[in-house]
């Protein structure tokens, strides 16, 4: 019985550490610009307090840089065309994120498989 009890706690501990961060995953949103509406896709991956991933538009894909996570809030940079745009974001619920930068605010919805 003692071995069964220990095994139960070990399995519970492994399951707790195996859970992913709710920010992890694929997200999609749109941004209105003077040149029309652009669809933007993100792939976020959280490891500890570090955020990595990609940002993709019809013009190409780039890696997320300097990503940091603190609870439901996070920040990152995107560099393209010799520009760097600093962003902040917040997980609103399991299916919605809001990101902000100097160009405005954008809502992202989780892409479900």
PDB file of C-alpha atoms in Angstrom, residues 47 49-52 64-69 74-77:
ATOM      1  CA  UNK A  47       9.255  27.781 -21.074  1.00  0.00           C
ATOM      2  CA  UNK A  49       9.358  32.879 -17.868  1.00  0.00           C
ATOM      3  CA  UNK A  50      10.654  32.857 -21.466  1.00  0.00           C
ATOM      4  CA  UNK A  51       8.377  33.344 -24.489  1.00  0.00           C
ATOM      5  CA  UNK A  52       9.451  32.149 -27.941  1.00  0.00           C
ATOM      6  CA  UNK A  64       9.610  36.481 -31.658  1.00  0.00           C
ATOM      7  CA  UNK A  65      12.521  38.090 -29.793  1.00  0.00           C
ATOM      8  CA  UNK A  66      13.115  39.079 -26.151  1.00  0.00           C
ATOM      9  CA  UNK A  67       9.959  37.287 -25.022  1.00  0.00           C
ATOM     10  CA  UNK A  68       9.097  37.311 -21.312  1.00  0.00           C
ATOM     11  CA  UNK A  69       6.100  35.991 -19.386  1.00  0.00           C
ATOM     12  CA  UNK A  74       3.854  38.915 -21.519  1.00  0.00           C
ATOM     13  CA  UNK A  75       6.091  41.032 -23.738  1.00  0.00           C
ATOM     14  CA  UNK A  76       8.120  40.452 -26.896  1.00  0.00           C
ATOM     15  CA  UNK A  77       9.687  42.182 -29.898  1.00  0.00           C
TER      16      UNK A  77
END
